XYZ file of C-alpha atoms in Angstrom:
318
model
C -8.236 19.894 -9.298
C -10.029 17.131 -11.134
C -9.759 16.278 -14.803
C -12.957 16.221 -16.835
C -14.340 16.283 -20.353
C -17.404 18.296 -21.335
C -18.645 16.030 -24.114
C -18.149 12.475 -25.331
C -15.019 11.415 -27.236
C -14.523 8.636 -29.790
C -16.981 6.621 -31.854
C -20.284 8.419 -32.549
C -19.256 11.145 -30.114
C -19.233 14.965 -30.031
C -15.404 15.088 -30.137
C -14.683 18.638 -29.024
C -11.013 19.385 -29.652
C -10.063 20.034 -26.004
C -11.837 16.873 -24.855
C -10.164 14.737 -27.509
C -6.733 16.121 -26.578
C -7.251 15.211 -22.950
C -8.247 11.647 -23.835
C -5.225 11.328 -26.149
C -2.872 12.504 -23.391
C -4.449 10.089 -20.926
C -4.206 7.174 -23.363
C -0.523 7.965 -23.901
C 0.032 7.280 -20.193
C -1.240 3.720 -20.591
C 1.257 2.174 -22.981
C 1.783 -0.580 -20.394
C -1.067 -2.356 -22.134
C 0.365 -5.369 -23.935
C 1.332 -5.242 -26.725
C 2.260 -1.581 -26.313
C 0.751 0.853 -28.803
C 2.462 3.768 -30.546
C 1.954 7.100 -28.797
C -0.862 9.174 -30.218
C -0.407 12.642 -31.686
C -2.212 15.007 -29.328
C -4.004 16.954 -32.044
C -7.628 16.941 -30.901
C -8.699 14.804 -33.865
C -10.589 11.624 -32.968
C -9.343 9.557 -35.882
C -9.487 5.812 -36.373
C -6.252 5.226 -34.451
C -7.494 7.127 -31.405
C -10.813 5.268 -31.514
C -9.093 1.894 -31.791
C -6.880 2.645 -28.778
C -9.945 3.675 -26.787
C -11.468 0.270 -27.584
C -8.285 -1.523 -26.554
C -8.193 0.375 -23.271
C -11.831 -0.427 -22.594
C -11.341 -4.124 -23.241
C -7.941 -4.678 -21.624
C -7.889 -2.178 -18.757
C -11.494 -1.411 -17.881
C -12.780 -4.940 -18.369
C -15.525 -3.947 -20.818
C -16.401 -7.080 -22.778
C -17.980 -5.215 -25.688
C -16.089 -1.913 -26.013
C -17.841 0.845 -27.946
C -14.813 3.099 -28.488
C -16.505 6.011 -26.747
C -15.486 7.925 -23.612
C -18.320 9.718 -21.812
C -17.965 12.388 -19.094
C -17.627 10.549 -15.781
C -18.333 7.255 -17.554
C -16.552 4.034 -16.643
C -13.839 4.457 -19.274
C -13.022 8.008 -18.147
C -12.896 6.941 -14.494
C -10.472 4.141 -15.336
C -8.302 6.541 -17.340
C -7.966 8.923 -14.390
C -8.365 6.835 -11.245
C -4.638 6.417 -10.576
C -3.600 10.064 -10.982
C -2.743 12.399 -8.124
C -3.465 16.179 -8.173
C 0.083 17.090 -9.267
C -0.106 14.694 -12.208
C -3.560 15.977 -13.144
C -2.238 19.552 -13.205
C 0.683 18.536 -15.463
C -1.701 16.786 -17.853
C -4.027 19.769 -17.936
C -1.063 22.009 -18.758
C -0.032 19.756 -21.628
C -3.556 19.835 -23.062
C -3.598 23.644 -22.965
C -0.334 23.951 -24.894
C -2.006 23.214 -28.225
C -1.217 20.692 -30.942
C 1.594 18.334 -29.980
C 3.398 15.569 -31.781
C 3.512 12.421 -29.723
C 6.383 12.329 -27.283
C 7.067 11.079 -23.779
C 3.804 11.251 -21.818
C 3.565 13.603 -18.856
C 2.786 10.653 -16.593
C 4.687 7.514 -17.549
C 3.024 4.158 -18.065
C 5.286 2.737 -15.344
C 3.986 5.308 -12.860
C 0.398 4.477 -13.755
C 1.014 0.734 -13.476
C 2.626 1.130 -10.050
C -0.192 3.362 -8.811
C -2.699 0.828 -10.062
C -0.874 -1.999 -8.343
C -0.802 -3.072 -4.726
C 2.474 -1.447 -3.640
C 0.587 1.090 -1.570
C -1.290 -1.558 0.418
C 0.185 -3.377 3.414
C -1.074 -6.242 5.562
C 0.796 -6.793 8.814
C 0.500 -9.057 11.856
C -0.513 -7.817 15.279
C 2.384 -7.788 17.724
C 0.966 -10.656 19.800
C 0.948 -13.143 16.898
C 4.048 -15.294 17.263
C 6.290 -16.139 14.323
C 5.052 -19.732 14.174
C 1.506 -18.431 13.698
C 2.462 -15.993 10.934
C 1.657 -18.534 8.226
C -0.959 -16.748 6.133
C -0.421 -17.590 2.462
C 0.748 -14.920 0.011
C -2.391 -15.510 -2.053
C -4.541 -14.557 0.938
C -2.443 -11.464 1.605
C -2.915 -10.323 -2.009
C -6.683 -10.828 -1.840
C -6.795 -8.667 1.299
C -4.666 -6.011 -0.425
C -7.091 -5.996 -3.345
C -9.936 -5.386 -0.883
C -7.972 -2.524 0.657
C -7.377 -1.031 -2.781
C -11.035 -1.373 -3.663
C -11.983 0.435 -0.450
C -9.408 3.189 -0.961
C -7.470 2.105 2.138
C -3.782 1.537 2.782
C -3.388 -1.026 5.549
C -4.924 -3.848 7.534
C -3.732 -5.780 10.557
C -4.146 -9.528 11.009
C -5.176 -10.021 14.630
C -5.641 -13.793 14.591
C -4.577 -16.780 12.497
C -4.271 -20.454 13.448
C -5.117 -21.103 17.109
C -4.309 -23.676 19.748
C -7.114 -24.625 22.174
C -5.482 -22.291 24.715
C -5.512 -19.335 22.315
C -9.091 -20.102 21.246
C -10.282 -20.296 24.840
C -8.479 -17.077 25.702
C -10.073 -15.249 22.770
C -13.547 -16.515 23.628
C -13.091 -15.589 27.289
C -11.990 -12.053 26.424
C -14.913 -11.543 24.058
C -17.425 -12.931 26.548
C -16.189 -10.637 29.334
C -17.050 -7.522 27.317
C -20.310 -5.772 28.117
C -23.024 -7.839 26.451
C -20.263 -10.074 25.127
C -21.774 -13.464 25.929
C -25.063 -12.587 24.256
C -23.189 -11.233 21.239
C -21.187 -14.452 20.861
C -24.413 -16.476 20.985
C -26.461 -14.232 18.693
C -23.839 -13.225 16.141
C -20.589 -15.185 16.155
C -21.777 -18.668 17.148
C -25.477 -18.269 16.413
C -26.041 -21.857 15.269
C -27.531 -23.636 18.314
C -25.767 -26.835 17.244
C -22.332 -25.216 17.124
C -19.820 -26.954 19.423
C -18.641 -23.467 20.426
C -21.945 -23.060 22.280
C -20.763 -25.767 24.692
C -17.639 -23.720 25.406
C -19.755 -20.604 25.936
C -21.846 -22.589 28.402
C -18.689 -23.410 30.380
C -17.932 -19.702 30.586
C -21.499 -18.879 31.596
C -21.550 -21.460 34.376
C -18.163 -20.418 35.772
C -17.931 -16.701 34.947
C -17.518 -15.631 38.577
C -14.417 -17.778 39.060
C -10.850 -16.466 38.484
C -9.940 -15.984 34.821
C -7.192 -18.635 34.763
C -9.578 -21.237 36.152
C -12.352 -20.412 33.681
C -9.998 -20.427 30.697
C -8.606 -23.803 31.830
C -12.122 -25.255 31.925
C -12.868 -23.812 28.471
C -9.646 -25.339 27.095
C -10.631 -28.717 28.516
C -14.034 -28.496 26.824
C -12.427 -27.582 23.477
C -10.068 -30.560 23.726
C -12.916 -32.855 24.790
C -15.044 -31.811 21.792
C -12.102 -32.518 19.509
C -11.745 -36.048 20.877
C -15.366 -37.168 20.744
C -16.194 -40.266 18.624
C -17.090 -37.723 15.961
C -14.649 -34.849 16.635
C -16.221 -31.424 16.534
C -14.243 -28.262 15.823
C -15.019 -25.245 17.980
C -13.549 -22.793 15.478
C -12.119 -22.891 11.969
C -9.087 -21.189 13.514
C -8.395 -24.409 15.425
C -7.001 -26.726 12.776
C -3.767 -28.450 11.870
C -1.164 -26.535 9.902
C -1.876 -28.842 6.972
C -5.549 -27.876 6.989
C -4.704 -24.214 7.505
C -2.502 -24.286 4.416
C -5.604 -25.139 2.388
C -7.963 -22.602 3.977
C -6.587 -19.514 5.718
C -8.849 -18.302 8.516
C -7.959 -14.846 9.806
C -9.343 -11.961 11.798
C -8.609 -8.470 10.505
C -8.932 -4.898 11.618
C -8.119 -1.626 9.911
C -6.716 1.399 11.739
C -9.440 3.702 10.457
C -12.880 5.187 11.112
C -16.067 3.138 11.096
C -17.041 4.538 7.677
C -13.800 3.163 6.238
C -14.420 -0.141 7.981
C -17.789 -0.335 6.216
C -16.078 0.274 2.859
C -13.585 -2.474 3.614
C -16.323 -4.939 4.578
C -18.186 -4.064 1.385
C -15.044 -4.724 -0.688
C -14.487 -8.065 1.075
C -18.090 -9.085 0.456
C -17.831 -8.188 -3.234
C -14.702 -10.313 -3.533
C -16.590 -13.109 -1.792
C -19.345 -12.805 -4.398
C -16.660 -13.046 -7.092
C -15.284 -16.266 -5.561
C -11.998 -14.937 -4.172
C -13.123 -15.165 -0.545
C -14.926 -18.137 1.004
C -16.598 -16.386 3.945
C -16.778 -12.951 5.594
C -18.261 -12.121 8.989
C -17.942 -8.610 10.474
C -17.628 -8.793 14.255
C -17.817 -5.137 15.346
C -18.131 -5.886 19.074
C -15.092 -8.139 18.843
C -13.229 -5.382 16.986
C -12.482 -7.480 13.926
C -13.646 -8.901 10.606
C -13.520 -12.684 10.294
C -12.353 -13.816 6.832
C -11.867 -17.293 5.355
C -9.992 -17.731 2.068
C -9.352 -20.918 0.103
C -5.711 -20.663 -0.937
C -5.471 -20.305 -4.723
C -9.229 -20.812 -4.847
C -9.609 -18.544 -7.854
C -7.048 -17.301 -10.345
C -5.805 -13.806 -9.500
C -4.423 -13.230 -12.992
C -6.511 -10.147 -13.652
C -4.852 -8.545 -10.641
C -1.319 -9.242 -11.865
C 1.228 -6.900 -13.429
C 0.641 -4.780 -16.538
C -3.071 -4.219 -16.107
C -4.901 -1.676 -13.972
C -7.830 -4.064 -13.880
C -5.910 -5.927 -11.228
C -6.913 -3.490 -8.500
C -10.257 -1.983 -9.350
C -12.983 -4.145 -10.803
C -15.927 -2.588 -8.982
C -15.487 0.978 -10.182
C-alpha cells in the first residue's frame, strides 16, 4: 500500500480531517528534529501548532528555504514525510489514522527508526577481491559520498574495482581494456580522448606490439609509463598513478554496482548531481570497461547536511 492525502493540509489548505490526521501521525514520527517538538494530538484539526511543525519539518528536513506550512498531495513535503517508510509501517500508520481521535502518545514508527532508515546504514561500499590491503586507502569521506549517491539512486551497494595504481597495475589495466573487442578505439575515443594525453603514448605501445605475448607487451607499456614520469617535465598517464600523499588529497577510484543497466544509469545520474553540488570532482562512466571513474577531493565540501539527526542527509534531489 502507499500512503496518500486527498487534499492539502496546513496553511491556506483544505484540511480534511482524515488528511490532517495522517500528517499529524507522520509528523509525530519525526521528533528527531532538533530541538525535539512535543507530540501532536492526532485530532484532525490543523491548528497553529500543527502548522508550525509542518514549517519546521519543511525547513529542517526537506531543505525548503521558505516553508509555506502546507502539505500538498504528492508534493515535496509529503514525499519527505513518507520516503523512509516500508509497507508494514505504512499499514500501521494507516490503522492508527482510522482509529479516530487520539491523544498524542508514542508514534507508531519511532523517530529513531525514521532517522536510521534515512541514514546510510543500508548502503555499503566494498573493495574488489583483487585490491590488496595496501591499496585499500580510500578516505572515509569518499566512502560516505559514494553511499549518498547509492541512497539517492535507491541502491544498496557498490564495489571499488580500482584505487591507487603502480605503473605495473596501470599497464595491466590498460592492456586488458585494449584487448576487448573495439577496446583500443574505445580507450582513444572515450577514456583518453585528449590527443595530448600521455596515456595515448602508452596506447601506441600496445598498438605497435599487440601481436606479441601479453607479458612482453605489458612490460613495454610499463616502461613507457615510467619513462613519461621521468621526463624533464614529468607527465602522469593516469590520476590513479600518484603518490600516497597525493592520493590522500584526491581519491581516484573506479566503481561498479552489482545491478542492471537501468540501475547503473540511476547511479551515474546521482554521482553527476553530487558533482554539480561540489561533492565530487569528476565522473566518467566507462561502460565498455565495466566501471564508473570517480574523482573526489577529500573533505572538499562539508557533508554536514548528511550527518545524523536529519533526513536531508540522504535525499536532497527528491
